mmCIF file of C-alpha atoms in Angstrom:
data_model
loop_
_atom_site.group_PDB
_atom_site.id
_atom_site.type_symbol
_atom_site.label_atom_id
_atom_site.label_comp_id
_atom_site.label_asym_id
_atom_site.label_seq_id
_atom_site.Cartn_x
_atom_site.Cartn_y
_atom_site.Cartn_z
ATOM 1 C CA UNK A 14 -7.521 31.212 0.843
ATOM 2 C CA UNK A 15 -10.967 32.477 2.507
ATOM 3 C CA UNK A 16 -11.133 35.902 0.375
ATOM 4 C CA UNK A 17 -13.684 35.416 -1.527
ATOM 5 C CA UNK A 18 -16.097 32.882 1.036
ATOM 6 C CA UNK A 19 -18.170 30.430 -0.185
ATOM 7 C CA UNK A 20 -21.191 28.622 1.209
ATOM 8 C CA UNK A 21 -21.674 26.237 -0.694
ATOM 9 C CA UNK A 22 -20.518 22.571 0.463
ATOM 10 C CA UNK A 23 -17.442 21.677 -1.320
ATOM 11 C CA UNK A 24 -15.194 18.490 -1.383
ATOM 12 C CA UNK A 25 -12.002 18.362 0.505
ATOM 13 C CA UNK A 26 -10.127 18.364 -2.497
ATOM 14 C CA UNK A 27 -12.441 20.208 -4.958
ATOM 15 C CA UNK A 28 -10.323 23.992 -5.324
ATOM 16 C CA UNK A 29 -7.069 21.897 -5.200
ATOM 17 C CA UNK A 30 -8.308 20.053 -8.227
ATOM 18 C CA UNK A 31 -9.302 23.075 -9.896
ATOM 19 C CA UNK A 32 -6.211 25.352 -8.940
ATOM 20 C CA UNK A 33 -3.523 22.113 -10.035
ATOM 21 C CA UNK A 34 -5.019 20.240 -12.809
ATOM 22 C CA UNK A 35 -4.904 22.694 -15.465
ATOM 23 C CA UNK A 36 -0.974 23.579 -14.599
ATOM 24 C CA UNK A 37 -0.038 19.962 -14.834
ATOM 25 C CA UNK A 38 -1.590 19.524 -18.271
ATOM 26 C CA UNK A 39 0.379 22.861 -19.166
ATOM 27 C CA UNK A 40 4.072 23.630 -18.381
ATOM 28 C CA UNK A 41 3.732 27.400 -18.396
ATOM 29 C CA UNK A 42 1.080 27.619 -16.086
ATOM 30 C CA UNK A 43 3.294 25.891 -13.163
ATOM 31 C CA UNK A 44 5.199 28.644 -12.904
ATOM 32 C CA UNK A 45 2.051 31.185 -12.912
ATOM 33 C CA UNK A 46 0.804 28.672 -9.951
ATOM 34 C CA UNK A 47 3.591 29.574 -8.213
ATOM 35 C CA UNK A 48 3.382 33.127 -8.512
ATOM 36 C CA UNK A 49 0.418 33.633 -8.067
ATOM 37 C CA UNK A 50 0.537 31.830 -4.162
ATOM 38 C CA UNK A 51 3.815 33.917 -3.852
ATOM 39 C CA UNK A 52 1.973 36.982 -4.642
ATOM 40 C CA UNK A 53 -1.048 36.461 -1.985
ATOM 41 C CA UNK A 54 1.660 35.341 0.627
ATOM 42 C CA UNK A 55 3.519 38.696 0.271
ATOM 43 C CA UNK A 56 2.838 40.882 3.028
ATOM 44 C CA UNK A 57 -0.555 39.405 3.619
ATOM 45 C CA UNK A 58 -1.796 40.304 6.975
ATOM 46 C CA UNK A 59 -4.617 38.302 7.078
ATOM 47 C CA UNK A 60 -3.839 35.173 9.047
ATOM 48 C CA UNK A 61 -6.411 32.283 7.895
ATOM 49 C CA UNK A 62 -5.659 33.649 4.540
ATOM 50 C CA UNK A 63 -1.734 33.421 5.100
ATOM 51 C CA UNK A 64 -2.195 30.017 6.505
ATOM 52 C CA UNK A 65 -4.588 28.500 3.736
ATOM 53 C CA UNK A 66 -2.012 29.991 1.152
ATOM 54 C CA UNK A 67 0.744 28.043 3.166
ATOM 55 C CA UNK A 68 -0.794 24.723 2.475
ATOM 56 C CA UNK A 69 -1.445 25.710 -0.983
ATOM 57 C CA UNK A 70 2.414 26.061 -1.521
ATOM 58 C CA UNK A 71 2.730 22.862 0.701
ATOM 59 C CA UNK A 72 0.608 21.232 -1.855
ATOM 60 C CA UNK A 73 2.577 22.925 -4.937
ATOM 61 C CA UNK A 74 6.041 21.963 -3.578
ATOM 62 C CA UNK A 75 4.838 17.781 -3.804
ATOM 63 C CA UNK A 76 3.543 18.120 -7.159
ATOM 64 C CA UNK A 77 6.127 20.008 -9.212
ATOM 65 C CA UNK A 78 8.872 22.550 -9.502
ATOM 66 C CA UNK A 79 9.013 25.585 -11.192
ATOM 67 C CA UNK A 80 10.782 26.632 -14.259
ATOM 68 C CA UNK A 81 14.688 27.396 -13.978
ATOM 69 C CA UNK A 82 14.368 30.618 -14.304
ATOM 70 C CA UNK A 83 11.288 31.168 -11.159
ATOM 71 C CA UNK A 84 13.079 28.882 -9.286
ATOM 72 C CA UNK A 85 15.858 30.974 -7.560
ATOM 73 C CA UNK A 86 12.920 33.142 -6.654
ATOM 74 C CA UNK A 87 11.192 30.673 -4.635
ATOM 75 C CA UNK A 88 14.243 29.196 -3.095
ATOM 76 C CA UNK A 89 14.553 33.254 -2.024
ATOM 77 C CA UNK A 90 10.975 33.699 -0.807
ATOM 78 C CA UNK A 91 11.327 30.263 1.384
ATOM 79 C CA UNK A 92 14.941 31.053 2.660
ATOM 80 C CA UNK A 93 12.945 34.523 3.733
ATOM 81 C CA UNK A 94 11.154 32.374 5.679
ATOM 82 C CA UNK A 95 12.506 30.257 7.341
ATOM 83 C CA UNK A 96 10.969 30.887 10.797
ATOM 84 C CA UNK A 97 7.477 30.334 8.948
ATOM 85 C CA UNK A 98 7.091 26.043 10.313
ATOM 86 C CA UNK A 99 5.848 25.054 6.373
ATOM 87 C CA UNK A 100 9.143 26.968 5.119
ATOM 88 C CA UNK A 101 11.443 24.197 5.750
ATOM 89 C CA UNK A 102 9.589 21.354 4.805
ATOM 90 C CA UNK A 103 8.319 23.191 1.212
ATOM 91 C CA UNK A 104 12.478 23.595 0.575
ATOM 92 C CA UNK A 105 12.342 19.920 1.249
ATOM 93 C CA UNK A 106 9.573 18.814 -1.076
ATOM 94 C CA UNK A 107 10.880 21.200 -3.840
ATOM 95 C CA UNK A 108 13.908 19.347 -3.710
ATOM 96 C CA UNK A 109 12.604 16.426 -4.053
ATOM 97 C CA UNK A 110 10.172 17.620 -7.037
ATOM 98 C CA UNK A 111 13.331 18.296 -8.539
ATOM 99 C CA UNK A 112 14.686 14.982 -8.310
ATOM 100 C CA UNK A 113 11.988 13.015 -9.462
ATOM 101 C CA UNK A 114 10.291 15.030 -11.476
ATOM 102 C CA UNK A 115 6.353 16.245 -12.011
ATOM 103 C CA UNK A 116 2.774 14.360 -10.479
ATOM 104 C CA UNK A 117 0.642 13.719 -13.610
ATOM 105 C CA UNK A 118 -2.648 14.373 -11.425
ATOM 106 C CA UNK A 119 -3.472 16.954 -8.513
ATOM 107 C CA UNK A 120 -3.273 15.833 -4.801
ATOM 108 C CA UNK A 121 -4.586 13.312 -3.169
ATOM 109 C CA UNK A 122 -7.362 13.435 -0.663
ATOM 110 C CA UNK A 123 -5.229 12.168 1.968
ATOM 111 C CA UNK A 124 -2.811 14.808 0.899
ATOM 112 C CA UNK A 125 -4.942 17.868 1.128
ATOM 113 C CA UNK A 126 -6.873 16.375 4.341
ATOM 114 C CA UNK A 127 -3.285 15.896 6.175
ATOM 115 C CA UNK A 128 -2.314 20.015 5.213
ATOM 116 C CA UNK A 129 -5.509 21.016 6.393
ATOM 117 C CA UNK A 130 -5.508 19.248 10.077
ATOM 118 C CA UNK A 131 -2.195 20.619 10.226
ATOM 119 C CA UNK A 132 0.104 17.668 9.522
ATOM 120 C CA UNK A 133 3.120 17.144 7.112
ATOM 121 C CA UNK A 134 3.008 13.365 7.694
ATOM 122 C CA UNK A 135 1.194 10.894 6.044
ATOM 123 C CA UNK A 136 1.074 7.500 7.780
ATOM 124 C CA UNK A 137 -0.176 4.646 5.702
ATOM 125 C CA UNK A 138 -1.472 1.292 6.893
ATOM 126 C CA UNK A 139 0.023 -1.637 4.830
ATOM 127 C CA UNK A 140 -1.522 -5.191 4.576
ATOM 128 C CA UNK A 141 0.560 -8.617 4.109
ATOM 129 C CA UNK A 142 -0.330 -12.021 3.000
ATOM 130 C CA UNK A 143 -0.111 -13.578 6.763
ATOM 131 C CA UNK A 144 -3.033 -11.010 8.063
ATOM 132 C CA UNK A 145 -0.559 -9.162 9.839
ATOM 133 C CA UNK A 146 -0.102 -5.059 8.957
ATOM 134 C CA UNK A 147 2.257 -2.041 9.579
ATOM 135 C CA UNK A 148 1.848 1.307 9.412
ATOM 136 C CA UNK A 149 4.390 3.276 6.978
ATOM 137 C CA UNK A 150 4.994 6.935 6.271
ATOM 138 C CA UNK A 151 4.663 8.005 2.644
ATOM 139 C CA UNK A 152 5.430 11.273 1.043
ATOM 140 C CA UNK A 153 3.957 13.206 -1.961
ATOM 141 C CA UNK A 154 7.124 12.050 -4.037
ATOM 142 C CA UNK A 155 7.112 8.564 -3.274
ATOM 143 C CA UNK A 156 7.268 6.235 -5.946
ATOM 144 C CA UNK A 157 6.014 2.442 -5.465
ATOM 145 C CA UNK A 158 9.436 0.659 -6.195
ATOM 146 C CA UNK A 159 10.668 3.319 -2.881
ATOM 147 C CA UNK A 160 7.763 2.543 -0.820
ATOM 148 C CA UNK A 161 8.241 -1.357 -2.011
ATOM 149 C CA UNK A 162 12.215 -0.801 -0.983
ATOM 150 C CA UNK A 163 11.046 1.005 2.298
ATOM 151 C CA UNK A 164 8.603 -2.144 3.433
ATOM 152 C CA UNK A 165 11.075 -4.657 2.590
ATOM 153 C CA UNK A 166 13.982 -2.658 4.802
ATOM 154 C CA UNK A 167 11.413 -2.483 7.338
ATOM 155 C CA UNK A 168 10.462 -6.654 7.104
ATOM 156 C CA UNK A 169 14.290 -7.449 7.190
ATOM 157 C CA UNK A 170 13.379 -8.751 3.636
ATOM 158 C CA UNK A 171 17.143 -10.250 1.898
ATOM 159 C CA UNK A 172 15.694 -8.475 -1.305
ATOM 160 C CA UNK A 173 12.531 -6.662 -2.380
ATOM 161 C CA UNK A 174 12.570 -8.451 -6.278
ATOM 162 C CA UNK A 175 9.434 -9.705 -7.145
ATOM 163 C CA UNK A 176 7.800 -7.916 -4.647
ATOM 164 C CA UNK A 177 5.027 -5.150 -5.248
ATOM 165 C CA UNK A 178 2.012 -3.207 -4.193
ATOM 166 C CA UNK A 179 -1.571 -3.690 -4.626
ATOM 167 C CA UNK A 180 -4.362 -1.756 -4.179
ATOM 168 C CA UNK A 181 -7.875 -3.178 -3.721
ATOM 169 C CA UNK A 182 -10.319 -0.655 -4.617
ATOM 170 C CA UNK A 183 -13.895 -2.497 -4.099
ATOM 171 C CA UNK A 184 -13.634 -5.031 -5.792
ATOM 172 C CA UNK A 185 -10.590 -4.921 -7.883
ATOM 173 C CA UNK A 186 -7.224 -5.405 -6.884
ATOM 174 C CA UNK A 187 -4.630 -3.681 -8.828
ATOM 175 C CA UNK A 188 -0.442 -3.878 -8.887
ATOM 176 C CA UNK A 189 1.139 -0.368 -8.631
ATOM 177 C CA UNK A 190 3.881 0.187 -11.440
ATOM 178 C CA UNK A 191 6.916 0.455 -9.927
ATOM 179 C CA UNK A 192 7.305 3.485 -11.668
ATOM 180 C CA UNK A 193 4.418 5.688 -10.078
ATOM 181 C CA UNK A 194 4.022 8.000 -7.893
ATOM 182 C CA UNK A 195 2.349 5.863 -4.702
ATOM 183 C CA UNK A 196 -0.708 9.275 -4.850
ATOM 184 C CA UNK A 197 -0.497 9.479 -8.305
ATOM 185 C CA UNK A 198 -1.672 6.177 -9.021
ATOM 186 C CA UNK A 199 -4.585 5.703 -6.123
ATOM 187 C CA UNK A 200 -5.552 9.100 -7.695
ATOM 188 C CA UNK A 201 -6.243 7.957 -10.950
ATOM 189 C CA UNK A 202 -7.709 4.897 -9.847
ATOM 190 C CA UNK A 203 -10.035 6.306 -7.458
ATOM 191 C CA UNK A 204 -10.983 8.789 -10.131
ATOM 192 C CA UNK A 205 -11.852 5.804 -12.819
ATOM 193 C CA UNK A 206 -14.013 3.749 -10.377
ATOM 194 C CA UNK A 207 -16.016 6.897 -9.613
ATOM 195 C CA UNK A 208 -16.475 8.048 -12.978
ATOM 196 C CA UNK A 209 -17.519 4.628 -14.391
ATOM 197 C CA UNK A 210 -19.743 4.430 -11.172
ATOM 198 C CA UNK A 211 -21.167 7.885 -11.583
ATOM 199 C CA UNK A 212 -22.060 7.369 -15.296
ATOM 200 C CA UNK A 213 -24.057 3.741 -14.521
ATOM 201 C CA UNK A 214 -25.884 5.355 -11.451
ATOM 202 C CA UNK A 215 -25.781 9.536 -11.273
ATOM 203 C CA UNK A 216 -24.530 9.217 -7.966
ATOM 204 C CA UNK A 217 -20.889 9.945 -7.102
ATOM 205 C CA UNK A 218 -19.371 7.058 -4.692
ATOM 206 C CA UNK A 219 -17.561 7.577 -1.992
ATOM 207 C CA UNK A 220 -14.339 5.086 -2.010
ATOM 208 C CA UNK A 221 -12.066 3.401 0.693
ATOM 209 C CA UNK A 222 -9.075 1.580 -0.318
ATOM 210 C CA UNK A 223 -6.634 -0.803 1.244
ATOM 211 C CA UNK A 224 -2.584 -1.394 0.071
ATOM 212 C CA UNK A 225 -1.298 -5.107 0.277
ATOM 213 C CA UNK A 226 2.187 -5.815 -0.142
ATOM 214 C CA UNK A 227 2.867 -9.226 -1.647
ATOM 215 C CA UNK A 228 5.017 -11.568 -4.206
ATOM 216 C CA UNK A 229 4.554 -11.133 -8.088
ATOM 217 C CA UNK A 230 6.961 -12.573 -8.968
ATOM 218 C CA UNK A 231 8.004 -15.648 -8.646
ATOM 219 C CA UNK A 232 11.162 -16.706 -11.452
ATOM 220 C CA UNK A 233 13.871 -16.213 -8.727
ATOM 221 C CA UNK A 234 12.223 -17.705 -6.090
ATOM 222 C CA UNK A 235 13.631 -20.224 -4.028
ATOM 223 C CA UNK A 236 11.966 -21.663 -0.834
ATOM 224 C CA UNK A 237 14.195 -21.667 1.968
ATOM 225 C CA UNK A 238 16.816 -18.845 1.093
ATOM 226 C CA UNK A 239 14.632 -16.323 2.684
ATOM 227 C CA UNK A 240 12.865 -17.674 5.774
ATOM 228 C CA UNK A 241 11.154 -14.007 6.729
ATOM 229 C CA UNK A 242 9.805 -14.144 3.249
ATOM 230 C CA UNK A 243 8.880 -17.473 3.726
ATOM 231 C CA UNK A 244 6.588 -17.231 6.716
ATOM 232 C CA UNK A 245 4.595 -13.829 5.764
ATOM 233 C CA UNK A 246 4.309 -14.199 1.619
ATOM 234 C CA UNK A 247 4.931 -17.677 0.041
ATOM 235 C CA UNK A 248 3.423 -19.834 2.526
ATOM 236 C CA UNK A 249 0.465 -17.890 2.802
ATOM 237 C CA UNK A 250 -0.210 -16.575 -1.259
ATOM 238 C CA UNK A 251 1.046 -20.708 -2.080
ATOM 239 C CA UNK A 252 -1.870 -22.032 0.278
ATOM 240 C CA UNK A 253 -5.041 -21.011 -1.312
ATOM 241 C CA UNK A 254 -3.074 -22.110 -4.787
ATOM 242 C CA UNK A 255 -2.262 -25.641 -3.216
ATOM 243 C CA UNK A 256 -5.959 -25.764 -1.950
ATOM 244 C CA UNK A 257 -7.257 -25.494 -5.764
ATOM 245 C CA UNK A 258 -4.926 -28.420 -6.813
ATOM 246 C CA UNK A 259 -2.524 -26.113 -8.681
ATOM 247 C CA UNK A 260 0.852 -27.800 -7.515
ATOM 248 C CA UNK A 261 1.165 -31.810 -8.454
ATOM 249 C CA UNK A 262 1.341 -33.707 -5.272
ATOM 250 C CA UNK A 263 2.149 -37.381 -4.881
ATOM 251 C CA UNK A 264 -0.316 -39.023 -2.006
ATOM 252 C CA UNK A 265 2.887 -38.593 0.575
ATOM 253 C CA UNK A 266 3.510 -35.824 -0.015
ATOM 254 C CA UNK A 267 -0.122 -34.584 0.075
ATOM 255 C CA UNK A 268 -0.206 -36.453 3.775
ATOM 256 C CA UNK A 269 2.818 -34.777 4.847
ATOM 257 C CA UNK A 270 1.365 -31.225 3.845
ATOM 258 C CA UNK A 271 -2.019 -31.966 5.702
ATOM 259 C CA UNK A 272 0.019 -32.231 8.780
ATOM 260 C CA UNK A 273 2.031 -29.380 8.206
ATOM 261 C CA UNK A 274 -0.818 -27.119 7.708
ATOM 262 C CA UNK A 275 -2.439 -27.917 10.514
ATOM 263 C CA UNK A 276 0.820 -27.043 12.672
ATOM 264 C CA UNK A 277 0.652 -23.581 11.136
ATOM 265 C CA UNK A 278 -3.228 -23.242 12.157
ATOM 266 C CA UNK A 279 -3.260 -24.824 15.205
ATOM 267 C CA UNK A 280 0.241 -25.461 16.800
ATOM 268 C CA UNK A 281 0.442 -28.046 19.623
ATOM 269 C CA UNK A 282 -3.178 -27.475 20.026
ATOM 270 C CA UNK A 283 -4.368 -31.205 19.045
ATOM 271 C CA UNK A 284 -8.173 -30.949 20.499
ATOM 272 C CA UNK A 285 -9.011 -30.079 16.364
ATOM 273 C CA UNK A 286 -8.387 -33.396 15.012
ATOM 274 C CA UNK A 287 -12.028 -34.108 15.786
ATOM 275 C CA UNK A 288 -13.241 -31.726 13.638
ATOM 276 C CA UNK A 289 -11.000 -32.598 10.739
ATOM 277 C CA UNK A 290 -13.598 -33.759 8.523
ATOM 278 C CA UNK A 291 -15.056 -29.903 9.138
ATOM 279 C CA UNK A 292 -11.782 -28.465 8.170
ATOM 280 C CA UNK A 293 -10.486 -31.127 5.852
ATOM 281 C CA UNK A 294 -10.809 -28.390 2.667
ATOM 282 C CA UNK A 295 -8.219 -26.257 4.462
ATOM 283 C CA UNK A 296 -5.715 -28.982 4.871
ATOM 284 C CA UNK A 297 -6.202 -30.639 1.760
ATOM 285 C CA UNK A 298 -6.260 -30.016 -2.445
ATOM 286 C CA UNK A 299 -9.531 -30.527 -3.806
ATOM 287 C CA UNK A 300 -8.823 -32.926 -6.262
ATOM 288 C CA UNK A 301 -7.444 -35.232 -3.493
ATOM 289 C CA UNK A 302 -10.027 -35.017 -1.068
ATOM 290 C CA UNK A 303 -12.064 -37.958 -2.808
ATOM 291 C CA UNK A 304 -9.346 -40.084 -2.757
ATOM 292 C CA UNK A 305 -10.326 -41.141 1.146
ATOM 293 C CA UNK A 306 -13.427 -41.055 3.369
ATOM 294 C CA UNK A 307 -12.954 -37.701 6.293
ATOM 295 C CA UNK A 308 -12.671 -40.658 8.668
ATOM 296 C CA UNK A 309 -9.310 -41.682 6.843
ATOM 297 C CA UNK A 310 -8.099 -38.285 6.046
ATOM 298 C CA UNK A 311 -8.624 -37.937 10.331
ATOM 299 C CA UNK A 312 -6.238 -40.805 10.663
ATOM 300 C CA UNK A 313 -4.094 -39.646 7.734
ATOM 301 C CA UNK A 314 -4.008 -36.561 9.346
ATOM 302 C CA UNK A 315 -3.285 -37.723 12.855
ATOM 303 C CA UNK A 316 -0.680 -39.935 12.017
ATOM 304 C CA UNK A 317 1.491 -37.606 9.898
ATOM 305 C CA UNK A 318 1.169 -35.164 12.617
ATOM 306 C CA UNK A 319 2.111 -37.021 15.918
ATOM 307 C CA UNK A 320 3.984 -39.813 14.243
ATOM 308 C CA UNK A 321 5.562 -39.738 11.396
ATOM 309 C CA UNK A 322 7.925 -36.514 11.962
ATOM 310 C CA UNK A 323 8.347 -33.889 14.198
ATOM 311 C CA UNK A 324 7.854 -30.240 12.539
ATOM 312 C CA UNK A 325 8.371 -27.285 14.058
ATOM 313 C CA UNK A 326 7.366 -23.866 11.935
ATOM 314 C CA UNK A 327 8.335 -20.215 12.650
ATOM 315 C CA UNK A 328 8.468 -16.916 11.900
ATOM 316 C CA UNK A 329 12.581 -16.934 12.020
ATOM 317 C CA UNK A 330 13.328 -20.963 11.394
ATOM 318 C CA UNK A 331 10.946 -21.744 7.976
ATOM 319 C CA UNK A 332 9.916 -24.999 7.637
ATOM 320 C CA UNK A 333 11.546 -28.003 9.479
ATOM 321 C CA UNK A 334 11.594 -31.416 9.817
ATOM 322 C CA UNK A 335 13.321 -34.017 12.078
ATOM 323 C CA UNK A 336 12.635 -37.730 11.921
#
């Protein structure tokens, strides 16, 4: 709260750790959090103190409630002010601490960087299989099975089963439980990677992270009942799969594919079916590739694409065909 002034460089989230983590290993010391932030916010006339103690309650609020018996008092000190702008939204948060119970590990980065500029949203880019993104707020409470239900509300999704978040973390990429906290969970992981990085090289890495969205899966899945799905997850996570030779494939059906995957790169667009032998590993399985010479495969190719059937694929239709 700028008191006692430091000059020494700290982290962003350094004090935060050091105020939080001991009070969410011990129960009693939540409520000594609290009342201690209380007590330094009571008629404190020092402004950058007042306002670094506001974010510090901001911060409490999203990580856990107090007792039953503190908690009256709180909901008293933030109906007393209510003309403060963090009062409201720390009634909020509290609420929803209530709900869903206690974060296991102290806040975020993001979390304490978004207080400090000022901010009580948190906007979160989110990554899908088709290369396509969208940004998404998430709160402290969030839980990955609400941010899971939130993206799939968004995507016009029929259901969100099956679905589930990943984090890729250099390079690892991880599925969120359902059943964490969205910071919780980055928190920890971010944490790990460091530690395990710090003890091989003495140096403590700094770490970016990206969220993808995508299938898990896959029992109930049935192509064709969900088009949307269709055309952003199982096309896309199915393609590098069918490119290994996982699925069986009779020759026809291989043919038919090739052309069909070169509709969804290239559209109408035919001036590529000279390079085909170039780009015959992304139309085709490995393990069928010897079976003809790139000159055939061209034919193949050209054939099943202007001939044979007509195939029109979209976002909103799926997959087509008309003979």
């Amino acid at each position: 709260m700028g008191d006692y002034p430091s000059k020494r460089v700290r982290s962003v989230n350094e004090l935060t750790d050091q105020i939080f983590e001991g009070a969410l290993k011990a129960e009693p010391l939540k409520d000594e959090i609290y009342c201690q932030i209380l007590k330094q916010l009571t008629e404190n006339h020092i402004k950058y103190s007042e306002d670094k103690g506001w974010e510090l309650l901001w911060l409490c609020t999203g990580l856990f409630p107090p007792s039953n018996i503190l908690l009256p008092h709180v909901q008293k000190f933030l109906q007393a002010k209510k003309h403060h702008p963090l009062a409201p939204d720390c009634m909020q948060r509290l609420q929803k601490a209530l709900r869903n119970g206690s974060r296991k590990y102290p806040p975020h980065l993001v979390e304490v960087e978004a207080i400090q500029h000022k901010t009580t949203q948190i906007f979160h880019k989110v990554y899908f299989p088709d290369d396509s993104d969208e940004v998404f707020e998430v709160e402290s409470s969030t839980k990955a099975k609400d941010f899971c239900h939130n993206i799939s509300g968004r995507l016009m999704l029929k259901s969100s089963e099956g679905f589930s978040l990943f984090v890729k973390i250099t390079d690892k990429v991880i599925s969120v439980p359902d059943g964490d906290f969205f910071f919780d969970f980055v928190r920890h992981l971010t944490d790990w990677i460091k530690k395990a990085r710090h003890g091989t090289t003495g140096v403590v890495p700094s770490l970016t992270y990206q969220v993808f969205f995508m299938k898990k899966l896959w029992t109930n899945t049935v192509p064709g009942r969900d088009s949307i799905a269709d055309s952003i997850f199982h096309y896309y996570q199915e393609l590098p799969k069918y490119l290994r030779g996982y699925h069986k494939c009779s020759r026809e059906e291989v043919h038919q594919l090739a052309a069909l995957i070169y509709r969804v790169k290239f559209e109408e667009d035919k001036s590529h079916f000279q390079n085909i032998p170039k780009i015959l590993k992304d139309l085709v399985p490995q393990d069928q590739m010897r079976l003809l010479s790139p000159d055939d495969w061209k034919r193949v190719s050209r054939a099943g694409t202007l001939n044979e059937t007509r195939f029109t694929f979209n976002s909103s239709d799926g997959i087509h065909g008309r003979e």
